[in-house]
Coordinates of C-alpha atoms in Angstrom, one line a residue:
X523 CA 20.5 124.9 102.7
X524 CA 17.7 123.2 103.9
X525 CA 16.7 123.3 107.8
X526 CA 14.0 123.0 109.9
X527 CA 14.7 126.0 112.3
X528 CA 16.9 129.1 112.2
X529 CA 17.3 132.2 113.6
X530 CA 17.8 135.2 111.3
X531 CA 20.1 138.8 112.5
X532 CA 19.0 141.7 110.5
X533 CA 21.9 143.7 109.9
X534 CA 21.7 147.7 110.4
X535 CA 25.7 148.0 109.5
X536 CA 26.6 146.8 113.2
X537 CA 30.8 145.4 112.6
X538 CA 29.8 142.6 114.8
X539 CA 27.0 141.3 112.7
X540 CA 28.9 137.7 111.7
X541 CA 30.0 137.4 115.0
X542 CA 26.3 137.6 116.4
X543 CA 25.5 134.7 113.8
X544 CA 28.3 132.6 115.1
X545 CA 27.5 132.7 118.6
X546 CA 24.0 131.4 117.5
X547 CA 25.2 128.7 115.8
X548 CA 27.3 127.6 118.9
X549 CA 23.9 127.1 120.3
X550 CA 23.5 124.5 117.5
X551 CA 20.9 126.8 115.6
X552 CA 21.5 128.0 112.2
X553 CA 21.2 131.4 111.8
X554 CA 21.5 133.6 108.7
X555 CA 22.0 137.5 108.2
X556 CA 19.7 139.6 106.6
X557 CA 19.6 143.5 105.3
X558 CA 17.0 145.7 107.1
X559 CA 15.7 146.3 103.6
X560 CA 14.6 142.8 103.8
X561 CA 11.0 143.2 103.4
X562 CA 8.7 142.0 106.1
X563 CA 6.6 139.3 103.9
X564 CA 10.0 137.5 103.1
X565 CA 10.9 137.4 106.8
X566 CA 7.3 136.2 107.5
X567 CA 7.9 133.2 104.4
X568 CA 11.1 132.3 106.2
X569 CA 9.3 131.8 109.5
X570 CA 12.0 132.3 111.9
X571 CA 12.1 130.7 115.6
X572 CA 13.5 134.2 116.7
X573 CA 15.2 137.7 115.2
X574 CA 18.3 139.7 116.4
X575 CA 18.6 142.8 115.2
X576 CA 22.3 144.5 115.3
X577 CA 24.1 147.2 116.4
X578 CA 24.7 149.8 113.9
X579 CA 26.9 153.5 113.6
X580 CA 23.6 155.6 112.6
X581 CA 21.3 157.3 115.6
X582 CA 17.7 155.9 115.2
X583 CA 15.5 159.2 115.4
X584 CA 17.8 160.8 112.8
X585 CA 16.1 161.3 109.4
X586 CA 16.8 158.4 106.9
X587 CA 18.2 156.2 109.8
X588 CA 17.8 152.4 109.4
X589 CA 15.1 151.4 110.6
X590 CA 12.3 148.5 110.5
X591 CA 8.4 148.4 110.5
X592 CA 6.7 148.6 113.6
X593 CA 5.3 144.9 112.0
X594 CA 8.6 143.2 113.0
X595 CA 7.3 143.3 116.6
X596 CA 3.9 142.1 116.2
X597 CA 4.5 138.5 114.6
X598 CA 4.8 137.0 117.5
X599 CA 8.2 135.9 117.3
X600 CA 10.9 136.4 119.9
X601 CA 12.8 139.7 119.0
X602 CA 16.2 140.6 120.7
X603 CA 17.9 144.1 119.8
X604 CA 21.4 144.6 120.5
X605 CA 22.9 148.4 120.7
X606 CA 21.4 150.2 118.2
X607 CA 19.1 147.2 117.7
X608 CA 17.8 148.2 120.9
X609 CA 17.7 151.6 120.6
X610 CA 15.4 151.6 117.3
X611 CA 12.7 149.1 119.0
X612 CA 12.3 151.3 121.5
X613 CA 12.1 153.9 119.1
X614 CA 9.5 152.2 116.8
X615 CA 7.3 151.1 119.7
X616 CA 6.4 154.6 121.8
X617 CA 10.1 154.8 124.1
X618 CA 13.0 157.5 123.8
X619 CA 16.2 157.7 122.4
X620 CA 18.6 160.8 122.9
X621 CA 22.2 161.5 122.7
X622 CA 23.6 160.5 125.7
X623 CA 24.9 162.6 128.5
X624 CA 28.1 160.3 128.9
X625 CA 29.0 158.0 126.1
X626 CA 30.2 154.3 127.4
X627 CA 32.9 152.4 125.7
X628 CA 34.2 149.4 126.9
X629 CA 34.0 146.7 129.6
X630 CA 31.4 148.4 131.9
X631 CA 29.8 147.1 135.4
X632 CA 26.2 145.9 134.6
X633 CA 23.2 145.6 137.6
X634 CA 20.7 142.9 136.6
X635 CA 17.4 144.8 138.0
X636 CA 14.7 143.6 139.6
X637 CA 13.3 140.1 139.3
X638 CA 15.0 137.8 137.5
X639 CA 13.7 137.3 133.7
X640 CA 14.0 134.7 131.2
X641 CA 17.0 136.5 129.0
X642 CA 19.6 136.8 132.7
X643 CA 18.5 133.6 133.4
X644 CA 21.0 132.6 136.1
X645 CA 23.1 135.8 134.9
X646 CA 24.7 137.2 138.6
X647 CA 22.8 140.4 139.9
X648 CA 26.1 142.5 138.8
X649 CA 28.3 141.5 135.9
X650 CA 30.4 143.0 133.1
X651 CA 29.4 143.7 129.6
X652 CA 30.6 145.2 126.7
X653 CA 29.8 149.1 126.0
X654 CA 29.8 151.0 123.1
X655 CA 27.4 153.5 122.7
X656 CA 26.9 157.4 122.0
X657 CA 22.9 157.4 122.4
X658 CA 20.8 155.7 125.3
X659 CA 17.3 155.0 126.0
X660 CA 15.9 157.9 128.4
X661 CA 12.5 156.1 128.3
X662 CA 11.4 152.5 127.7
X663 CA 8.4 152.1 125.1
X664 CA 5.3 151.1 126.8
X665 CA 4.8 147.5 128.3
X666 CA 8.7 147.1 128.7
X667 CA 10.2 147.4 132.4
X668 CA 14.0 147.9 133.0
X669 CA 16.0 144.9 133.3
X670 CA 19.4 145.9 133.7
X671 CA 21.4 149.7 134.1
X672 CA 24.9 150.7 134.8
X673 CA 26.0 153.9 136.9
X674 CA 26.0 156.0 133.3
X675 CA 23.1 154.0 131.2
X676 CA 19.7 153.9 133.3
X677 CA 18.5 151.3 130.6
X678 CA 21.4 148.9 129.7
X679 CA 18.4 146.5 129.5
X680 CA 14.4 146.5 128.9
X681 CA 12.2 143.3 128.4
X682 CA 8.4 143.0 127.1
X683 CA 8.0 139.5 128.7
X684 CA 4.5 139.3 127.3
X685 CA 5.6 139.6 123.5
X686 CA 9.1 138.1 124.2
X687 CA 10.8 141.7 123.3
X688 CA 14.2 142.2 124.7
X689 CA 16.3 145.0 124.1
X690 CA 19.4 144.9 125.4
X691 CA 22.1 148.0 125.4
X692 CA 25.4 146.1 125.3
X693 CA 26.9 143.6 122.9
X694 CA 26.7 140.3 124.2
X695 CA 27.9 138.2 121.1
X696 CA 31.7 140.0 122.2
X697 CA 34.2 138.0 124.8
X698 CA 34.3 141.1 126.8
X699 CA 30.9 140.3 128.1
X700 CA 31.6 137.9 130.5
X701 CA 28.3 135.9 130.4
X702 CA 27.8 136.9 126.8
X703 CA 27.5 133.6 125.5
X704 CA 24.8 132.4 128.4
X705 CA 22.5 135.6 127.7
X706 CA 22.3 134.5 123.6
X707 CA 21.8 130.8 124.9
X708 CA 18.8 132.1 126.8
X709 CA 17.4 133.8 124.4
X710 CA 18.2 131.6 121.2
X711 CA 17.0 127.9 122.9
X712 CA 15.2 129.1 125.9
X713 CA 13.1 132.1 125.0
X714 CA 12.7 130.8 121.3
X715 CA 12.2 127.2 121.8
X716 CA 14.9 126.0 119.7
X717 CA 15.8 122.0 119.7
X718 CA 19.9 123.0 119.0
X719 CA 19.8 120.4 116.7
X720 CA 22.1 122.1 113.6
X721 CA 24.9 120.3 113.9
X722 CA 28.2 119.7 111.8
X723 CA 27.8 116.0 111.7
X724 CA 24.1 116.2 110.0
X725 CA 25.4 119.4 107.8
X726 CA 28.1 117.2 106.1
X727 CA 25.6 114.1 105.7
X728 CA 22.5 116.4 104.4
X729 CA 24.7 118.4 102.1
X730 CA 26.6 114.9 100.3
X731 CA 23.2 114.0 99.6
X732 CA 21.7 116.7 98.4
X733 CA 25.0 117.1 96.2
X734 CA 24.0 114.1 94.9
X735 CA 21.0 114.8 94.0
X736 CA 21.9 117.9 92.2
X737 CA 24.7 116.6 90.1
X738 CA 23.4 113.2 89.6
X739 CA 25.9 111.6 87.1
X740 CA 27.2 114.6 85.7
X741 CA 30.7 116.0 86.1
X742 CA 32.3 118.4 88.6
X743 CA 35.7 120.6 88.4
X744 CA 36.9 121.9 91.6
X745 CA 39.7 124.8 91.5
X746 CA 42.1 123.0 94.3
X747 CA 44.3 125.7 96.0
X748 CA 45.4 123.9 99.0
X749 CA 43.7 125.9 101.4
X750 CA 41.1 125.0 103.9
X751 CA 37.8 125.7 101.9
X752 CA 39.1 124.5 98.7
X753 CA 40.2 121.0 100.5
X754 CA 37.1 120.9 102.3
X755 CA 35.2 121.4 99.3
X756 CA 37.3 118.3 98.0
X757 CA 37.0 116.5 101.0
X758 CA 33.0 116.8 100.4
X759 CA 32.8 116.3 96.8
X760 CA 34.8 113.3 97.0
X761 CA 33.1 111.7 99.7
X762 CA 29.5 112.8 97.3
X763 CA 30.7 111.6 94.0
X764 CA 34.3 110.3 93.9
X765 CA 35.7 109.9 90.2
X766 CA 33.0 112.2 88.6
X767 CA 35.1 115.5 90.7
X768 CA 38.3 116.4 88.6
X769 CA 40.4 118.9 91.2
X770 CA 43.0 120.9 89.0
X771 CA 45.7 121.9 91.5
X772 CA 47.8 124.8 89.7
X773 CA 50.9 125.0 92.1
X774 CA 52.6 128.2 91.1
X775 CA 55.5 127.7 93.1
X776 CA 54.6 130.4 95.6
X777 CA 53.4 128.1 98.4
X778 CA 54.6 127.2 102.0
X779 CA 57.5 125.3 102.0
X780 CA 56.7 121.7 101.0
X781 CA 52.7 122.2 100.5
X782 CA 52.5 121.7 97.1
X783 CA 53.5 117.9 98.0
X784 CA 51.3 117.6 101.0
X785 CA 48.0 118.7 99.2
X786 CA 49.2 116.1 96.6
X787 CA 49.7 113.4 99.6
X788 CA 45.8 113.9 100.3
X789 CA 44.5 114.3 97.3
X790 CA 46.2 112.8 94.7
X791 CA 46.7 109.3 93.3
X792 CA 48.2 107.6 96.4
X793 CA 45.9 110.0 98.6
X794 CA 42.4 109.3 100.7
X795 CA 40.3 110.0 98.3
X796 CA 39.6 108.2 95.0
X797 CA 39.0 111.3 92.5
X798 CA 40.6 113.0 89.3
X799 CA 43.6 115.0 90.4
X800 CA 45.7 116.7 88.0
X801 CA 48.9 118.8 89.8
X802 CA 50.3 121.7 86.9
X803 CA 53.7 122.7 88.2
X804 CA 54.3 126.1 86.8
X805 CA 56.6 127.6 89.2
X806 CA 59.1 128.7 86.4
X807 CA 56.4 130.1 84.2
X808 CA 55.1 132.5 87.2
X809 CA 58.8 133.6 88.1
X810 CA 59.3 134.2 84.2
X811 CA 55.5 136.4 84.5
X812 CA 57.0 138.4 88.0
X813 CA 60.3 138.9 86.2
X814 CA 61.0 142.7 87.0
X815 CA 57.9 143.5 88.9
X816 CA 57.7 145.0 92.3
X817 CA 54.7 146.9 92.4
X818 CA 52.4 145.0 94.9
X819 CA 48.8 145.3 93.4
X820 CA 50.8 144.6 89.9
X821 CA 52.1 141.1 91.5
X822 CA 49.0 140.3 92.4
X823 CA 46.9 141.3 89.5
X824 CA 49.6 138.9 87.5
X825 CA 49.6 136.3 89.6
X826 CA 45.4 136.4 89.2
X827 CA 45.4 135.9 85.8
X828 CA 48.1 133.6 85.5
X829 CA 46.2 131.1 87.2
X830 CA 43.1 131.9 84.9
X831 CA 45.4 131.1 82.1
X832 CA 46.5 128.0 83.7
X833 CA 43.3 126.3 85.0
X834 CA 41.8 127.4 81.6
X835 CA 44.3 125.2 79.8
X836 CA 43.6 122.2 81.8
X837 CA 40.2 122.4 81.4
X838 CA 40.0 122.6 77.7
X839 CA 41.9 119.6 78.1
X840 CA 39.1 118.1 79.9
X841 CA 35.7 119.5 78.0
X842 CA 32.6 120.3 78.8
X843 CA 31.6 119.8 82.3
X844 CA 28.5 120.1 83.9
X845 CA 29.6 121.8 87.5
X846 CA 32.0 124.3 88.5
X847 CA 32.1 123.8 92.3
X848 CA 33.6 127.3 94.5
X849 CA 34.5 127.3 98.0
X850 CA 32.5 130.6 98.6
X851 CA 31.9 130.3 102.6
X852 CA 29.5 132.5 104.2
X853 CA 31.7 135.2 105.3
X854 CA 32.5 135.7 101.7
X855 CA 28.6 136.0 100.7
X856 CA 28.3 138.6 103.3
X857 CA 31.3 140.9 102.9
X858 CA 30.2 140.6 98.7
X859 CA 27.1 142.7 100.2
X860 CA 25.0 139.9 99.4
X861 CA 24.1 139.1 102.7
X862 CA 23.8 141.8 105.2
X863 CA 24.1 145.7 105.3
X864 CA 27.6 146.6 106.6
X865 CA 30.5 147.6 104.6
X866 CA 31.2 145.6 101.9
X867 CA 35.0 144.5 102.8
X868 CA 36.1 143.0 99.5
X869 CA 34.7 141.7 96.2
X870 CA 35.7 138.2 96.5
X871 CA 36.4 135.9 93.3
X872 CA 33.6 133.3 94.2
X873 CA 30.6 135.6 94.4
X874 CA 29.2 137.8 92.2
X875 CA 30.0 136.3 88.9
X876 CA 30.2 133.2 86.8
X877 CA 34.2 132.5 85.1
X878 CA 34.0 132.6 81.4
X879 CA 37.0 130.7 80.8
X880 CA 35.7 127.5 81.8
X881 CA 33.1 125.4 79.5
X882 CA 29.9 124.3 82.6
X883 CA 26.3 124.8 82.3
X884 CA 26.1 125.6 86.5
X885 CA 28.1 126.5 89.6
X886 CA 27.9 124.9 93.0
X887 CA 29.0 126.1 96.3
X888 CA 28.3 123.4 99.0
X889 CA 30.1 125.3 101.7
X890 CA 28.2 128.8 101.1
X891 CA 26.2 128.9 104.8
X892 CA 29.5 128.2 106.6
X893 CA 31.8 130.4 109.1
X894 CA 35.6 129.6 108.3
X895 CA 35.4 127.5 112.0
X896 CA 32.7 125.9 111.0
X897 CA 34.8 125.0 107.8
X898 CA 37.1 123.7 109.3
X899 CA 34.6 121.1 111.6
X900 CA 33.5 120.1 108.8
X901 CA 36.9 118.6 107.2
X902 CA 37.6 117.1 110.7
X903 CA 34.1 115.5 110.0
X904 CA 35.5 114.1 106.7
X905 CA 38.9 112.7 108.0
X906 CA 40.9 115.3 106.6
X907 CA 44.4 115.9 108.2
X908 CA 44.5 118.6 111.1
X909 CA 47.4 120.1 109.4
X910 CA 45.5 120.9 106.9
X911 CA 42.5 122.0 108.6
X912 CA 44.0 124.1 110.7
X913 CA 46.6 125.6 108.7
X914 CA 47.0 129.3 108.6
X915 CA 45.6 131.4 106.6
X916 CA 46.8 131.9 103.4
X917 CA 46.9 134.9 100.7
X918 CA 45.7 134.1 97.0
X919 CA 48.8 135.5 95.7
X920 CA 50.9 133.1 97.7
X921 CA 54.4 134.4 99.0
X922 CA 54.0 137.1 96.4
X923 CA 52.9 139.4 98.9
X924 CA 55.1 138.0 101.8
X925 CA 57.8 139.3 99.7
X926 CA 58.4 142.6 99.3
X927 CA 59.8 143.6 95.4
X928 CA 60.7 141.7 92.8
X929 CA 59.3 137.5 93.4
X930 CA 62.5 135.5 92.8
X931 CA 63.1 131.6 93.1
X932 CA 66.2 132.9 95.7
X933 CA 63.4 135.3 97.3
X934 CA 60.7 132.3 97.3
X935 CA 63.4 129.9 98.9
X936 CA 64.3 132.2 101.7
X937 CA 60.8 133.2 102.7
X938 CA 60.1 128.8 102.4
X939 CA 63.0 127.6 104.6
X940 CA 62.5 131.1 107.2
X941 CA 58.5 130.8 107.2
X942 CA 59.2 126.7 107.9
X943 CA 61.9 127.2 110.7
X944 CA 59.3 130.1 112.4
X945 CA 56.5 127.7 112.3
X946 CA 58.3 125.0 113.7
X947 CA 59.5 126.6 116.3
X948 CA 56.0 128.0 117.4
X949 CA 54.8 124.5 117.4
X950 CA 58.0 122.9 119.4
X951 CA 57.1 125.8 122.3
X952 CA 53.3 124.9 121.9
X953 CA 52.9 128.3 120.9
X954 CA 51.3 127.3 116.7
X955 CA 47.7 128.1 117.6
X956 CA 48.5 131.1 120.1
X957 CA 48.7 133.6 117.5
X958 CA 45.7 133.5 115.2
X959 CA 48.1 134.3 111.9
X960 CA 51.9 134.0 112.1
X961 CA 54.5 133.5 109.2
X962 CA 58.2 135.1 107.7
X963 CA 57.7 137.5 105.5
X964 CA 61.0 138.9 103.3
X965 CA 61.5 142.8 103.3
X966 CA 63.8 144.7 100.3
X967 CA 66.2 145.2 103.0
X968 CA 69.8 144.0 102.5
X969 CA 71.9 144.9 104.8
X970 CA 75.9 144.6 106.5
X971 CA 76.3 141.8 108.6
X972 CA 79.3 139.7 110.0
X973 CA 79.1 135.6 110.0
X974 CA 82.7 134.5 111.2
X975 CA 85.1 136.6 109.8
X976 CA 83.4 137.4 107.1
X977 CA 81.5 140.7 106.4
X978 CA 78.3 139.6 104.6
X979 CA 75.1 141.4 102.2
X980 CA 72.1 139.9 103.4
X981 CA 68.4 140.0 102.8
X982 CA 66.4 140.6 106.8
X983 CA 63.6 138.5 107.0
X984 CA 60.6 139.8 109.3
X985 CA 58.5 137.5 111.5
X986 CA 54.9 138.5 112.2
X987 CA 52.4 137.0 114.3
X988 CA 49.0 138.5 115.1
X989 CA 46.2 137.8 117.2
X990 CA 42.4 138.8 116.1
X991 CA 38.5 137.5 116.7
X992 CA 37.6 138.8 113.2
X993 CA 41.2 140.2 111.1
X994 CA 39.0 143.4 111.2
X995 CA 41.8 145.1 113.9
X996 CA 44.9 142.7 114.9
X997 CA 47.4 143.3 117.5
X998 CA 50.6 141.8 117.9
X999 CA 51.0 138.7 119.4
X1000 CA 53.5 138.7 122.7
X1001 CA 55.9 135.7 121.6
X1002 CA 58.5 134.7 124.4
X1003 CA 61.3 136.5 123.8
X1004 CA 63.2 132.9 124.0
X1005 CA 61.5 131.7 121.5
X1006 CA 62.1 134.5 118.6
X1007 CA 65.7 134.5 119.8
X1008 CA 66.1 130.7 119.2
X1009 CA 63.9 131.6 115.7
X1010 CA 66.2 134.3 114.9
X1011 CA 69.2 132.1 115.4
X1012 CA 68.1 129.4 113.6
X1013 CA 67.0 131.2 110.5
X1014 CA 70.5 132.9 110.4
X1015 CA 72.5 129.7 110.7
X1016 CA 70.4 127.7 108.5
X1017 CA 68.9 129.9 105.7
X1018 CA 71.6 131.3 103.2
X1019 CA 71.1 134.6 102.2
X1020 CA 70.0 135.8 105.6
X1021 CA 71.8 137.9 108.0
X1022 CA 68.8 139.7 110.3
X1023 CA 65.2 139.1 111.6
X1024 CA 63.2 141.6 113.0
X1025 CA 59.5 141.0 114.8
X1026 CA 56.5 143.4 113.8
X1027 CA 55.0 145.0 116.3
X1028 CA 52.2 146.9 114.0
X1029 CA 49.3 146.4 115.2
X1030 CA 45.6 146.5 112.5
X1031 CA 45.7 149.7 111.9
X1032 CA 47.1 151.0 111.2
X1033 CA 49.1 148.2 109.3
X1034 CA 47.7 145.6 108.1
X1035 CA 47.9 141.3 108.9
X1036 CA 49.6 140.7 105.3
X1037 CA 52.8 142.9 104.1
X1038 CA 51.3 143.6 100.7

């Protein structure tokens, strides 16, 4: 993506590392992550306005430790370390790192020290950050003077004003740090000079054009799944190129009640948007595929390929085309390993790899350098509906995983009409955007019940509902106990087949947000 200033994190494993990027980019500067393999002459070529190295689980002086040439801080750029970050700069440059006496963990009581400097820029002289830490700096490199310590870290902070070098213990880029999100903006637009002129507006112009320029008159064929990214990617496509985009939209009936017809209602022939849409209902012919199977990686690895087979059939229908457009977002680029150094999370379908059931000569991924919030501006940007930009997320597989065994049409209308009912609900109590994931989910339970005066064998639905800042850990969300008993009673009287509801309480982990 082209821009005139960013900020680049270099990653040493730290679990926060996509969160440190956001925050930067809430100071309308883009920011990208980087592995501390990275070499220095390609961080040099990208000329950064500033560098944040990350937090990491490794203990800098320990043989084959992460680590990063002393060069780093000598290029004049503004460097901030965070944790471990912090830690291995003053490691590199002359200070002391040991294993700490007492380890912090958690919210801990912070003293600003000293004078003020230009990171705690109007920061109070005592505040409360976010700890977690097993070393600690028991001597600053020289040039650097303390800037901040708590009762159990004598260095929670150290500054070299001079060479704009600021290491800082804590983790600012967390809510837990109350004035986290000042201390980034103080480094990121004050101490680096940053305009904050990366904005969601100028993304969505920039990147139509330079779509257009790319595919010129050639043809693009966009996988449509309903979601947010894919109808985004639409959204944008359309807006770039109208009538040369063809969006296949393989509806497998596994979908939230009614959203087959709604993603039709945007995008199809009476829709916003004047494009190719082409809706394959194959419901029955998934049913007929799950026939039998209960096995939950089985279901999903069937449901995978089904749609393969399916959007391979339409496009042979269609020929050659010259595009294949993805909705690979940034957070997929990342977690792919492709991006940074931690963990790699998943191996997601739109990175990696080109399809080899589709006839193009190149692939194009528009949304690639954006967070899913950032997503999800950008449709706002391009008049797409809020329900669909804020709708929850979704699994691949559909209610294939909300339902646990064999995948019926009975199963699939149960889960619709109880996951619809939950929803509405939520949204009646203003409660839809509390939770950052809620739906029904159907267990293998059946079970005796009594409706009238009749003894019944039902199915018990489960409702879930989660609340997370990055679905790494999840705990339950505290719905009103009102409001699942009007849920409960609701799904009972109104969805055959149904005689209990139960809430999760599981919290991630050791569960997980899903059910499969």
């Amino acid at each position: 993506m082209a821009t005139e200033e960013k900020v680049i994190v270099i990653d040493f494993g730290g679990q926060y590392n996509q969160l440190v990027a956001r925050r930067v980019r809430e100071c309308n500067v883009y920011c990208e992550i980087y592995s501390y393999r990275t070499p220095i002459e390609q961080i040099k070529a990208m000329n950064p306005k500033g560098i944040i190295l990350t937090g990491g689980p490794n203990s800098c002086y320990e043989e084959g430790a992460p680590t990063y040439t002393k060069e780093l801080f000598e290029l004049g750029i503004p460097v901030l370390g965070l944790c471990y970050g912090a830690q291995l700069m003053m490691h590199v440059l002359g200070g002391k790192v040991e294993k700490a006496p007492v380890r912090e963990y958690g919210k801990t009581e912070t003293f600003i020290d000293g004078a003020k400097n230009s990171l705690f820029a109007d920061i109070e002289e005592k505040t409360i950050v976010w700890m977690s830490h097993f070393d600690y700096i028991s001597k600053v490199a020289p040039g650097f003077e303390i800037i901040a310590h708590t009762s159990d870290c004598p260095v929670a902070a150290a500054a070299c004003e001079e060479k704009k070098l600021y290491a800082i213990q804590f983790h600012p880029e967390v809510l837990h740090t109350v004035k986290g999100k000042e201390i980034l903006h103080n480094f990121v637009r004050n101490i680096c000079k940053t305009a904050g002129t990366w904005r969601m507006d100028s993304f969505v112009e920039n990147t139509i054009s330079e779509i257009r320029d790319k595919v010129g008159d050639g043809k693009v064929l966009l996988a449509l799944s309903g979601g947010v990214d894919s109808s985004v990617l639409a959204a944008l496509l359309a807006r770039a190129i109208g009538k040369q985009l063809t969006c296949v939209f393989v509806d497998h009936g596994l979908l939230r009640k009614n959203e087959g017809d709604e993603v039709e209602s945007v995008f199809g022939p009476n829709g916003n948007f004047d494009i190719n849409f082409i809706r394959v209902n194959a419901a029955q012919r998934y049913y007929d595929k799950l026939k039998g199977v209960e096995e939950p990686e089985r279901k999903r690895k069937i449901i995978g390929e089904e749609f393969i087979r399916v959007f391979e059939e339409e496009a042979k229908k269609i020929g050659t085309v010259d595009f294949l457009a993805q909705g690979t977002i940034y957070p997929d680029v990342v977690e792919s390993g492709l991006g940074g150094e931690s963990v790699v999370i998943k191996s997601h379908h739109n990175v990696g790899g080109l399809p080899d059931y589709v006839d193009f000569k190149e692939i194009i991924e528009p949304l690639r350098s954006l967070f899913k919030d950032e997503v999800r501006k950008a449709g706002l940007e391009l008049g797409l509906p809020e329900y669909l930009v804020f709708r929850q997320p979704f699994p691949g597989p559909g209610l294939g995983i909300r339902i646990i065994g064999e995948v019926t049409a009975e199963k699939v209308r149960i889960v619709q009409d109880a996951d619809f009912i939950y929803r509405e609900e939520l949204a009646n109590a203003g409660l839809e955007k509390l939770p950052d994931q809620y739906f029904a989910a159907l267990s293998n339970m059946r079970s005796v019940g009594v409706m009238g005066d009749e003894r019944t064998y039902d199915y018990a639905v489960v409702l879930r509902a989660v609340e997370t800042v990055d679905f790494m850990t999840a705990e339950a969300s505290e719905i009103p106990f009102a409001v699942l008993q009007k849920v409960m009673s609701r799904i009972i009287n109104e969805v055959k087949g149904v005689n209990r509801v139960m809430y999760d309480l599981t919290s991630k982990p050791p569960g997980t947000v899903e059910f499969e």
